[in-house]
Amino acid sequence: MARHSNTPFVILGILGIAPRPLSGYDIKQVIDGTISHFWSESYGQIYPVLKQLTAEKKIAAHAVSGSERRKVVYTITARGQKSLGEWLEETPELSPRRNALTLKLFFGSQTKVSVSIRHLADHCERFKAMRAQYSAWLKATAGENERYTPYQRLTLMEGGAMCDAFVTWAETSIQTLEKLEKTR
Amino acid sequence: MARHSNTPFVILGILGIAPRPLSGYDIKQVIDGTISHFWSESYGQIYPVLKQLTAEKKIAAHAVSGSERRKVVYTITARGQKSLGEWLEETPELSPRRNALTLKLFFGSQTKVSVSIRHLADHCERFKAMRAQYSAWLKATAGENERYTPYQRLTLMEGGAMCDAFVTWAETSIQTLEKLEKTR
DNA sequence: CAGCGCATGTAAGATGTTACATGATTCA
DNA sequence: TGAATCATGTAACATCTTACATGCGCTG
């Protein structure tokens, strides 16, 4: 949980834009529902980090009282906003790519051509489905500038653009490999 | 080092296409020089896995004798080729995207617009440089079908296509944010 | 009353990087 | 002879996922 982990800042960022205090469970829901296309966190990360951020006074815990189930919700503090602001200013690292499809494709000469074609076609279908999802999200959030900031829409566009580029490349690659298969 | 790690197969794959036996050091060189754009491994991974693969008889160790420094080189065995073949046939997983730039951009409403623009411009430059590198590699490997398989060239094209798409998206996004900045 | 969603949490293990230790050889 | 490169390895640490344990409240 040292210098490198982005988990604390994901939590601070989500609490910063949330219209109401959120529980650990809520935060996980937001991550899975809204930013899952470029980020993920598990409960095994979230709950310990919530405790840590509370100890650092970057978030404040509020026990939900009344007849409800045991539940704690969190809000971001001024100190937390400062910490988040500093992190946002730091130049983000180039995300290391570790791509299982590309890896297998690279070693394609050591298996049948049809295997590589199958992997490409399979990934292609999945990226087309993802593309459709991005388009649907973009359509759904159009004009709703209060709930969805322009920044959030930019990340959706990035996802869409990457899907498109991948699909184009994959389809071309399949054709290249089909020609290769015939010349054998 | 269980079911999920791809490290053993990276090593098997590299030994499978290498024209000569390779040492752990050599393997690291190949990874850093040839597949670093979509995969990385550290010595802390490589040396233990080499021992493990030797124990499983998927690779064979050969002590380099003579007046040379202490050095062991490895070759892939029939068992190793079988293992690699099985892995290559398995459908690769969709690589999880964990993108620090997109993450910061998503929270852009919590900092100055200029900060997001700076991050985008910075990344844009880096991707342009990477694009130039891919183009140079593609030019250098053109026609050399013996040393560079068509598969290896496809992975370079993927890298180039992704860079292009990123740069296009980033430049558009910068313009969007500059307009946003003016209307404030 | 069964099952699902809400809610919190931990332990174990997988995976990986970084830093360090060690020493040979090569070349300027 | 000093620096760079070749070469092997490990210990410590950081990060993250998975599986499990627990239990409430609502709904069919």
CSV table of C-alpha atoms (C1' of nucleotides) in Angstrom, one decimal:
chain,number,residue,atom,x,y,z
A,1,MET,CA,0.0,0.0,0.0
A,2,ALA,CA,3.0,2.2,-0.5
A,3,ARG,CA,3.8,4.9,-3.0
A,4,HIS,CA,2.8,3.1,-6.1
A,5,SER,CA,-0.7,1.9,-5.5
A,6,ASN,CA,-3.4,4.0,-7.0
A,7,THR,CA,-6.2,2.4,-5.0
A,8,PRO,CA,-6.3,5.2,-2.3
A,9,PHE,CA,-6.7,7.8,-5.0
A,10,VAL,CA,-9.4,5.9,-6.8
A,11,ILE,CA,-11.4,5.8,-3.6
A,12,LEU,CA,-10.7,9.5,-2.9
A,13,GLY,CA,-11.7,10.4,-6.5
A,14,ILE,CA,-14.9,8.5,-6.3
A,15,LEU,CA,-15.8,10.0,-2.9
A,16,GLY,CA,-15.0,13.4,-4.4
A,17,ILE,CA,-17.6,13.2,-7.2
A,18,ALA,CA,-20.2,11.2,-5.3
A,19,PRO,CA,-23.4,13.1,-4.5
A,20,ARG,CA,-23.7,11.3,-1.2
A,21,PRO,CA,-21.5,9.4,1.3
A,22,LEU,CA,-20.6,5.9,0.1
A,23,SER,CA,-19.9,2.6,1.8
A,24,GLY,CA,-17.2,0.2,0.8
A,25,TYR,CA,-19.8,-1.8,-1.0
A,26,ASP,CA,-21.1,1.3,-2.8
A,27,ILE,CA,-17.5,2.1,-3.9
A,28,LYS,CA,-17.1,-1.3,-5.3
A,29,GLN,CA,-20.4,-0.9,-7.2
A,30,VAL,CA,-19.2,2.4,-8.7
A,31,ILE,CA,-15.9,0.9,-9.8
A,32,ASP,CA,-17.6,-2.2,-11.4
A,33,GLY,CA,-20.3,-0.1,-13.0
A,34,THR,CA,-18.6,3.1,-14.1
A,35,ILE,CA,-14.9,2.7,-14.4
A,36,SER,CA,-14.5,-1.0,-14.9
A,37,HIS,CA,-13.5,-0.5,-18.5
A,38,PHE,CA,-10.1,0.9,-17.4
A,39,TRP,CA,-9.9,0.1,-13.7
A,40,SER,CA,-10.8,-2.6,-11.2
A,41,GLU,CA,-10.5,-3.1,-7.5
A,42,SER,CA,-11.4,-6.0,-5.2
A,43,TYR,CA,-12.9,-5.9,-1.7
A,44,GLY,CA,-9.5,-7.2,-0.5
A,45,GLN,CA,-8.1,-3.9,-1.6
A,46,ILE,CA,-10.9,-1.6,-0.8
A,47,TYR,CA,-11.7,-2.3,2.9
A,48,PRO,CA,-8.1,-2.1,4.1
A,49,VAL,CA,-7.5,1.1,2.2
A,50,LEU,CA,-10.7,2.6,3.7
A,51,LYS,CA,-9.3,2.0,7.2
A,52,GLN,CA,-5.9,3.4,6.2
A,53,LEU,CA,-7.4,6.6,4.7
A,54,THR,CA,-9.6,7.0,7.8
A,55,ALA,CA,-6.5,6.8,10.0
A,56,GLU,CA,-4.8,9.4,7.8
A,57,LYS,CA,-7.9,11.6,8.1
A,58,LYS,CA,-8.3,11.8,4.4
A,59,ILE,CA,-11.8,10.4,4.6
A,60,ALA,CA,-14.3,10.5,7.5
A,61,ALA,CA,-16.3,7.5,8.5
A,62,HIS,CA,-20.0,7.9,9.5
A,63,ALA,CA,-21.8,5.0,11.1
A,64,VAL,CA,-25.3,4.7,9.7
A,65,SER,CA,-27.5,4.6,12.7
A,66,GLY,CA,-31.1,3.6,13.1
A,67,SER,CA,-32.7,0.2,12.4
A,68,GLU,CA,-30.5,-0.5,9.4
A,69,ARG,CA,-27.9,-3.2,9.0
A,70,ARG,CA,-24.3,-2.6,10.1
A,71,LYS,CA,-23.0,-0.1,7.6
A,72,VAL,CA,-20.4,2.7,7.5
A,73,VAL,CA,-20.3,5.4,4.9
A,74,TYR,CA,-17.4,7.6,4.0
A,75,THR,CA,-16.9,11.2,2.9
A,76,ILE,CA,-13.8,12.9,1.7
A,77,THR,CA,-12.1,15.5,4.0
A,78,ALA,CA,-10.2,18.7,3.1
A,79,ARG,CA,-7.0,16.8,3.7
A,80,GLY,CA,-8.2,14.1,1.3
A,81,GLN,CA,-9.1,16.6,-1.3
A,82,LYS,CA,-5.6,18.1,-1.0
A,83,SER,CA,-4.0,14.7,-1.3
A,84,LEU,CA,-6.1,13.8,-4.4
A,85,GLY,CA,-5.3,17.2,-6.0
A,86,GLU,CA,-1.6,16.5,-5.6
A,87,TRP,CA,-1.9,13.1,-7.1
A,88,LEU,CA,-3.9,14.4,-10.0
A,89,GLU,CA,-1.2,16.9,-10.8
A,90,GLU,CA,1.5,14.3,-11.0
A,91,THR,CA,2.2,13.1,-14.5
A,92,PRO,CA,0.7,9.6,-14.9
A,93,GLU,CA,3.0,6.8,-15.8
A,94,LEU,CA,2.8,5.1,-19.1
A,95,SER,CA,0.7,2.0,-18.3
A,96,PRO,CA,2.7,-1.2,-19.0
A,97,ARG,CA,1.0,-3.3,-21.6
A,98,ARG,CA,0.9,-7.0,-20.8
A,99,ASN,CA,-1.2,-8.5,-23.5
A,100,ALA,CA,-1.9,-12.2,-23.6
A,101,LEU,CA,-3.3,-12.1,-27.2
A,102,THR,CA,-0.2,-10.4,-28.6
A,103,LEU,CA,2.0,-12.7,-26.7
A,104,LYS,CA,0.4,-15.8,-28.2
A,105,LEU,CA,0.3,-14.2,-31.6
A,106,PHE,CA,4.0,-13.5,-31.4
A,107,PHE,CA,4.7,-17.2,-31.0
A,108,GLY,CA,2.3,-18.1,-33.8
A,109,SER,CA,4.9,-19.8,-35.9
A,110,GLN,CA,5.0,-22.5,-33.3
A,111,THR,CA,1.4,-23.6,-33.7
A,112,LYS,CA,-1.1,-24.0,-36.5
A,113,VAL,CA,-2.1,-20.8,-38.5
A,114,SER,CA,-5.7,-21.6,-37.7
A,115,VAL,CA,-5.0,-21.3,-34.0
A,116,SER,CA,-3.8,-17.7,-34.4
A,117,ILE,CA,-6.7,-16.9,-36.6
A,118,ARG,CA,-9.2,-18.3,-34.1
A,119,HIS,CA,-7.7,-16.2,-31.3
A,120,LEU,CA,-7.8,-13.1,-33.4
A,121,ALA,CA,-11.4,-13.7,-34.5
A,122,ASP,CA,-12.4,-14.4,-30.9
A,123,HIS,CA,-10.9,-11.2,-29.6
A,124,CYS,CA,-12.4,-9.3,-32.5
A,125,GLU,CA,-15.9,-10.4,-31.5
A,126,ARG,CA,-15.3,-9.4,-27.9
A,127,PHE,CA,-14.0,-6.0,-28.9
A,128,LYS,CA,-16.9,-5.4,-31.2
A,129,ALA,CA,-19.2,-6.2,-28.2
A,130,MET,CA,-17.3,-3.8,-26.1
A,131,ARG,CA,-17.5,-1.2,-28.8
A,132,ALA,CA,-21.3,-1.5,-28.8
A,133,GLN,CA,-21.3,-1.0,-25.1
A,134,TYR,CA,-19.2,2.2,-25.3
A,135,SER,CA,-21.5,3.5,-28.0
A,136,ALA,CA,-24.5,2.8,-25.8
A,137,TRP,CA,-23.0,4.5,-22.8
A,138,LEU,CA,-22.0,7.5,-24.9
A,139,LYS,CA,-25.6,7.7,-26.2
A,140,ALA,CA,-27.0,7.4,-22.7
A,141,THR,CA,-24.8,10.0,-21.2
A,142,ALA,CA,-25.2,12.6,-24.0
A,143,GLY,CA,-26.2,16.0,-22.7
A,144,GLU,CA,-26.3,14.8,-19.1
A,145,ASN,CA,-23.5,17.1,-18.1
A,146,GLU,CA,-24.5,17.2,-14.4
A,147,ARG,CA,-24.2,13.6,-13.7
A,148,TYR,CA,-21.6,12.8,-16.3
A,149,THR,CA,-18.7,15.2,-16.6
A,150,PRO,CA,-17.1,15.8,-20.0
A,151,TYR,CA,-14.1,14.0,-18.5
A,152,GLN,CA,-16.0,10.8,-18.0
A,153,ARG,CA,-17.3,10.9,-21.6
A,154,LEU,CA,-13.7,11.4,-22.8
A,155,THR,CA,-12.7,8.1,-21.2
A,156,LEU,CA,-15.6,6.4,-22.9
A,157,MET,CA,-14.4,7.8,-26.2
A,158,GLU,CA,-11.0,6.5,-25.6
A,159,GLY,CA,-12.4,3.0,-25.0
A,160,GLY,CA,-14.4,3.2,-28.2
A,161,ALA,CA,-11.4,4.5,-30.2
A,162,MET,CA,-9.2,1.7,-28.9
A,163,CYS,CA,-11.8,-0.9,-29.8
A,164,ASP,CA,-12.2,0.4,-33.3
A,165,ALA,CA,-8.5,0.4,-33.9
A,166,PHE,CA,-8.1,-3.1,-32.5
A,167,VAL,CA,-10.9,-4.5,-34.6
A,168,THR,CA,-9.5,-2.9,-37.8
A,169,TRP,CA,-6.1,-4.3,-37.0
A,170,ALA,CA,-7.4,-7.8,-36.1
A,171,GLU,CA,-9.5,-8.1,-39.3
A,172,THR,CA,-6.6,-7.1,-41.5
A,173,SER,CA,-4.4,-9.6,-39.6
A,174,ILE,CA,-6.9,-12.4,-40.1
A,175,GLN,CA,-6.7,-11.7,-43.8
A,176,THR,CA,-2.9,-11.7,-43.8
A,177,LEU,CA,-2.9,-15.1,-42.0
A,178,GLU,CA,-5.5,-16.6,-44.2
A,179,LYS,CA,-3.3,-15.8,-47.2
A,180,LEU,CA,-0.4,-17.3,-45.4
A,181,GLU,CA,-2.4,-20.5,-44.7
A,182,LYS,CA,-3.2,-20.9,-48.4
A,183,THR,CA,0.4,-20.5,-49.6
A,184,ARG,CA,1.4,-23.5,-47.5
B,1,MET,CA,3.9,-19.7,-10.3
B,2,ALA,CA,0.7,-21.6,-10.7
B,3,ARG,CA,-1.9,-21.8,-13.4
B,4,HIS,CA,-2.1,-18.2,-14.3
B,5,SER,CA,1.4,-17.0,-14.8
B,6,ASN,CA,2.5,-16.7,-18.4
B,7,THR,CA,6.2,-16.5,-17.6
B,8,PRO,CA,7.0,-20.1,-18.2
B,9,PHE,CA,5.4,-20.0,-21.6
B,10,VAL,CA,7.2,-16.8,-22.5
B,11,ILE,CA,10.5,-18.6,-21.8
B,12,LEU,CA,9.4,-21.7,-23.7
B,13,GLY,CA,8.3,-19.6,-26.6
B,14,ILE,CA,11.5,-17.7,-26.8
B,15,LEU,CA,13.6,-20.8,-26.6
B,16,GLY,CA,11.4,-22.3,-29.3
B,17,ILE,CA,12.2,-19.7,-31.8
B,18,ALA,CA,15.8,-19.0,-30.8
B,19,PRO,CA,18.4,-20.2,-33.3
B,20,ARG,CA,20.8,-21.3,-30.4
B,21,PRO,CA,20.6,-22.2,-26.7
B,22,LEU,CA,20.1,-19.2,-24.5
B,23,SER,CA,21.1,-18.3,-20.9
B,24,GLY,CA,18.8,-16.6,-18.5
B,25,TYR,CA,20.6,-13.4,-19.2
B,26,ASP,CA,20.0,-13.9,-23.0
B,27,ILE,CA,16.3,-14.5,-22.4
B,28,LYS,CA,16.0,-11.2,-20.5
B,29,GLN,CA,17.8,-9.5,-23.4
B,30,VAL,CA,15.3,-10.9,-25.9
B,31,ILE,CA,12.4,-9.9,-23.8
B,32,ASP,CA,13.7,-6.3,-23.3
B,33,GLY,CA,14.7,-6.0,-26.9
B,34,THR,CA,12.0,-7.7,-28.9
B,35,ILE,CA,8.8,-8.1,-27.0
B,36,SER,CA,9.1,-5.3,-24.5
B,37,HIS,CA,6.3,-3.4,-26.2
B,38,PHE,CA,3.8,-5.9,-25.0
B,39,TRP,CA,5.5,-8.0,-22.3
B,40,SER,CA,8.1,-7.7,-19.6
B,41,GLU,CA,9.8,-10.0,-17.1
B,42,SER,CA,12.4,-9.4,-14.4
B,43,TYR,CA,15.3,-11.6,-13.4
B,44,GLY,CA,13.4,-12.3,-10.2
B,45,GLN,CA,10.9,-14.1,-12.3
B,46,ILE,CA,13.2,-15.6,-14.9
B,47,TYR,CA,15.8,-17.5,-12.9
B,48,PRO,CA,13.3,-19.3,-10.6
B,49,VAL,CA,11.1,-20.3,-13.6
B,50,LEU,CA,14.2,-21.6,-15.4
B,51,LYS,CA,14.8,-24.0,-12.5
B,52,GLN,CA,11.2,-25.0,-12.3
B,53,LEU,CA,11.0,-25.7,-16.1
B,54,THR,CA,14.2,-27.7,-15.8
B,55,ALA,CA,12.8,-29.8,-13.0
B,56,GLU,CA,9.7,-30.4,-15.1
B,57,LYS,CA,12.0,-31.5,-18.0
B,58,LYS,CA,10.4,-28.9,-20.3
B,59,ILE,CA,13.8,-27.4,-20.9
B,60,ALA,CA,17.3,-28.8,-20.7
B,61,ALA,CA,20.2,-27.1,-19.1
B,62,HIS,CA,23.7,-27.2,-20.6
B,63,ALA,CA,26.6,-26.0,-18.7
B,64,VAL,CA,28.9,-24.0,-20.9
B,65,SER,CA,32.3,-25.5,-20.4
B,66,GLY,CA,35.8,-24.3,-21.2
B,67,SER,CA,37.5,-21.2,-20.1
B,68,GLU,CA,34.3,-19.1,-20.0
B,69,ARG,CA,32.5,-17.6,-17.0
B,70,ARG,CA,30.0,-19.6,-15.1
B,71,LYS,CA,27.1,-19.8,-17.5
B,72,VAL,CA,24.2,-22.2,-18.2
B,73,VAL,CA,22.3,-22.2,-21.5
B,74,TYR,CA,18.9,-23.8,-22.1
B,75,THR,CA,17.1,-25.5,-24.9
B,76,ILE,CA,13.4,-26.5,-25.2
B,77,THR,CA,12.6,-30.2,-25.0
B,78,ALA,CA,9.9,-32.2,-26.7
B,79,ARG,CA,7.9,-32.1,-23.5
B,80,GLY,CA,8.4,-28.3,-23.4
B,81,GLN,CA,7.2,-28.0,-27.0
B,82,LYS,CA,4.1,-30.0,-26.2
B,83,SER,CA,3.4,-27.8,-23.1
B,84,LEU,CA,3.9,-24.6,-25.2
B,85,GLY,CA,1.6,-26.0,-27.9
B,86,GLU,CA,-1.2,-26.7,-25.5
B,87,TRP,CA,-0.9,-23.2,-24.0
B,88,LEU,CA,-0.9,-21.6,-27.5
B,89,GLU,CA,-4.2,-23.3,-28.3
B,90,GLU,CA,-6.0,-22.0,-25.2
B,91,THR,CA,-8.0,-18.9,-25.9
B,92,PRO,CA,-6.1,-15.9,-24.4
B,93,GLU,CA,-7.8,-13.9,-21.8
B,94,LEU,CA,-8.9,-10.3,-22.4
B,95,SER,CA,-6.1,-8.3,-20.9
B,96,PRO,CA,-7.4,-6.2,-18.0
B,97,ARG,CA,-6.8,-2.5,-18.7
B,98,ARG,CA,-5.4,-0.5,-15.8
B,99,ASN,CA,-4.7,2.8,-17.3
B,100,ALA,CA,-3.3,5.6,-15.1
B,101,LEU,CA,-3.9,8.3,-17.6
B,102,THR,CA,-7.6,7.5,-18.1
B,103,LEU,CA,-8.0,7.2,-14.4
B,104,LYS,CA,-6.7,10.7,-13.8
B,105,LEU,CA,-8.7,12.1,-16.7
B,106,PHE,CA,-11.8,10.5,-15.3
B,107,PHE,CA,-11.4,12.6,-12.2
B,108,GLY,CA,-10.5,15.7,-14.2
B,109,SER,CA,-13.4,17.7,-12.8
B,110,GLN,CA,-11.6,17.7,-9.5
B,111,THR,CA,-8.5,19.6,-10.7
B,112,LYS,CA,-7.7,22.4,-13.2
B,113,VAL,CA,-8.5,21.8,-16.8
B,114,SER,CA,-4.9,22.7,-17.7
B,115,VAL,CA,-3.7,19.7,-15.7
B,116,SER,CA,-5.7,17.2,-17.8
B,117,ILE,CA,-4.6,19.0,-20.9
B,118,ARG,CA,-0.9,18.7,-19.8
B,119,HIS,CA,-1.3,15.0,-19.1
B,120,LEU,CA,-2.9,14.4,-22.4
B,121,ALA,CA,-0.3,16.3,-24.3
B,122,ASP,CA,2.5,14.6,-22.4
B,123,HIS,CA,1.1,11.1,-23.2
B,124,CYS,CA,0.5,12.2,-26.8
B,125,GLU,CA,4.2,13.0,-27.3
B,126,ARG,CA,5.2,9.7,-25.8
B,127,PHE,CA,2.9,7.8,-28.0
B,128,LYS,CA,4.1,9.6,-31.1
B,129,ALA,CA,7.7,8.6,-30.2
B,130,MET,CA,6.6,5.0,-29.7
B,131,ARG,CA,4.8,5.2,-33.1
B,132,ALA,CA,8.1,6.3,-34.7
B,133,GLN,CA,9.8,3.3,-33.0
B,134,TYR,CA,7.2,0.9,-34.4
B,135,SER,CA,7.6,2.3,-37.9
B,136,ALA,CA,11.4,2.0,-37.7
B,137,TRP,CA,11.1,-1.6,-36.5
B,138,LEU,CA,8.6,-2.5,-39.3
B,139,LYS,CA,10.9,-0.9,-41.9
B,140,ALA,CA,13.9,-2.7,-40.5
B,141,THR,CA,12.2,-6.1,-40.5
B,142,ALA,CA,10.5,-5.8,-43.9
B,143,GLY,CA,11.3,-8.8,-46.1
B,144,GLU,CA,13.4,-10.5,-43.5
B,145,ASN,CA,11.0,-13.4,-43.1
B,146,GLU,CA,13.5,-15.8,-41.8
B,147,ARG,CA,14.5,-13.9,-38.7
B,148,TYR,CA,11.2,-12.1,-38.2
B,149,THR,CA,8.1,-14.2,-38.7
B,150,PRO,CA,5.0,-12.6,-40.1
B,151,TYR,CA,3.6,-13.0,-36.6
B,152,GLN,CA,6.2,-10.8,-35.1
B,153,ARG,CA,5.4,-8.1,-37.6
B,154,LEU,CA,1.7,-8.4,-36.8
B,155,THR,CA,2.4,-7.5,-33.2
B,156,LEU,CA,4.4,-4.5,-34.3
B,157,MET,CA,1.5,-3.4,-36.5
B,158,GLU,CA,-0.8,-3.8,-33.5
B,159,GLY,CA,1.4,-1.5,-31.5
B,160,GLY,CA,1.5,1.1,-34.3
B,161,ALA,CA,-2.3,1.0,-34.8
B,162,MET,CA,-2.9,1.5,-31.1
B,163,CYS,CA,-0.5,4.4,-30.9
B,164,ASP,CA,-2.2,6.1,-33.9
B,165,ALA,CA,-5.6,5.6,-32.4
B,166,PHE,CA,-4.4,7.0,-29.0
B,167,VAL,CA,-2.8,10.0,-30.6
B,168,THR,CA,-5.9,10.8,-32.6
B,169,TRP,CA,-8.1,10.5,-29.6
B,170,ALA,CA,-5.8,12.5,-27.4
B,171,GLU,CA,-5.5,15.4,-29.8
B,172,THR,CA,-9.3,15.6,-30.2
B,173,SER,CA,-9.6,15.5,-26.4
B,174,ILE,CA,-7.2,18.3,-25.9
B,175,GLN,CA,-9.3,20.5,-28.3
B,176,THR,CA,-12.4,19.5,-26.4
B,177,LEU,CA,-10.8,20.6,-23.1
B,178,GLU,CA,-9.4,23.8,-24.5
B,179,LYS,CA,-12.9,24.8,-25.5
B,180,LEU,CA,-14.1,23.9,-22.1
B,181,GLU,CA,-11.4,26.1,-20.5
B,182,LYS,CA,-12.5,29.1,-22.5
B,183,THR,CA,-16.1,28.9,-21.7
B,184,ARG,CA,-15.3,29.1,-18.0
C,1,DC,C1',-38.4,-20.0,4.3
C,2,DA,C1',-35.2,-19.9,0.5
C,3,DG,C1',-32.5,-17.1,-2.1
C,4,DC,C1',-30.7,-12.9,-3.4
C,5,DG,C1',-28.7,-8.5,-2.7
C,6,DC,C1',-26.5,-5.7,0.8
C,7,DA,C1',-22.5,-5.4,3.7
C,8,DT,C1',-17.9,-6.1,6.0
C,9,DG,C1',-14.0,-8.3,6.5
C,10,DT,C1',-9.6,-11.6,6.6
C,11,DA,C1',-6.3,-15.2,5.3
C,12,DA,C1',-3.8,-17.3,2.0
C,13,DG,C1',-1.5,-17.3,-1.9
C,14,DA,C1',-0.2,-15.7,-6.6
C,15,DT,C1',2.5,-12.6,-8.9
C,16,DG,C1',5.7,-9.5,-9.6
C,17,DT,C1',9.5,-5.7,-8.9
C,18,DT,C1',13.5,-3.8,-6.6
C,19,DA,C1',17.5,-3.8,-4.4
C,20,DC,C1',21.2,-6.1,-3.3
C,21,DA,C1',25.3,-9.5,-3.4
C,22,DT,C1',28.7,-11.6,-6.1
C,23,DG,C1',32.1,-12.2,-9.4
C,24,DA,C1',34.0,-12.9,-14.3
C,25,DT,C1',35.4,-10.9,-18.7
C,26,DT,C1',36.2,-7.3,-22.1
C,27,DC,C1',37.7,-3.1,-23.7
C,28,DA,C1',39.3,1.6,-23.5
D,1,DT,C1',43.1,-0.4,-14.0
D,2,DG,C1',38.6,1.1,-14.0
D,3,DA,C1',34.2,0.9,-16.1
D,4,DA,C1',30.9,-1.5,-18.7
D,5,DT,C1',28.8,-5.7,-19.7
D,6,DC,C1',28.0,-10.4,-18.9
D,7,DA,C1',26.0,-13.5,-15.6
D,8,DT,C1',23.4,-15.7,-11.7
D,9,DG,C1',20.8,-15.5,-7.9
D,10,DT,C1',18.0,-14.2,-3.6
D,11,DA,C1',15.4,-11.6,0.0
D,12,DA,C1',12.3,-8.3,1.0
D,13,DC,C1',8.6,-6.1,-0.2
D,14,DA,C1',4.5,-4.5,-2.8
D,15,DT,C1',0.4,-5.5,-5.0
D,16,DC,C1',-3.5,-7.8,-5.9
D,17,DT,C1',-7.0,-11.8,-6.3
D,18,DT,C1',-9.6,-15.5,-4.6
D,19,DA,C1',-11.9,-17.9,-1.4
D,20,DC,C1',-14.0,-18.0,2.6
D,21,DA,C1',-16.7,-16.5,6.8
D,22,DT,C1',-20.5,-14.0,8.7
D,23,DG,C1',-24.9,-12.1,9.0
D,24,DC,C1',-29.0,-8.8,8.0
D,25,DG,C1',-33.2,-7.5,5.3
D,26,DC,C1',-36.2,-7.9,1.6
D,27,DT,C1',-39.1,-10.4,-1.7
D,28,DG,C1',-41.3,-14.2,-4.0
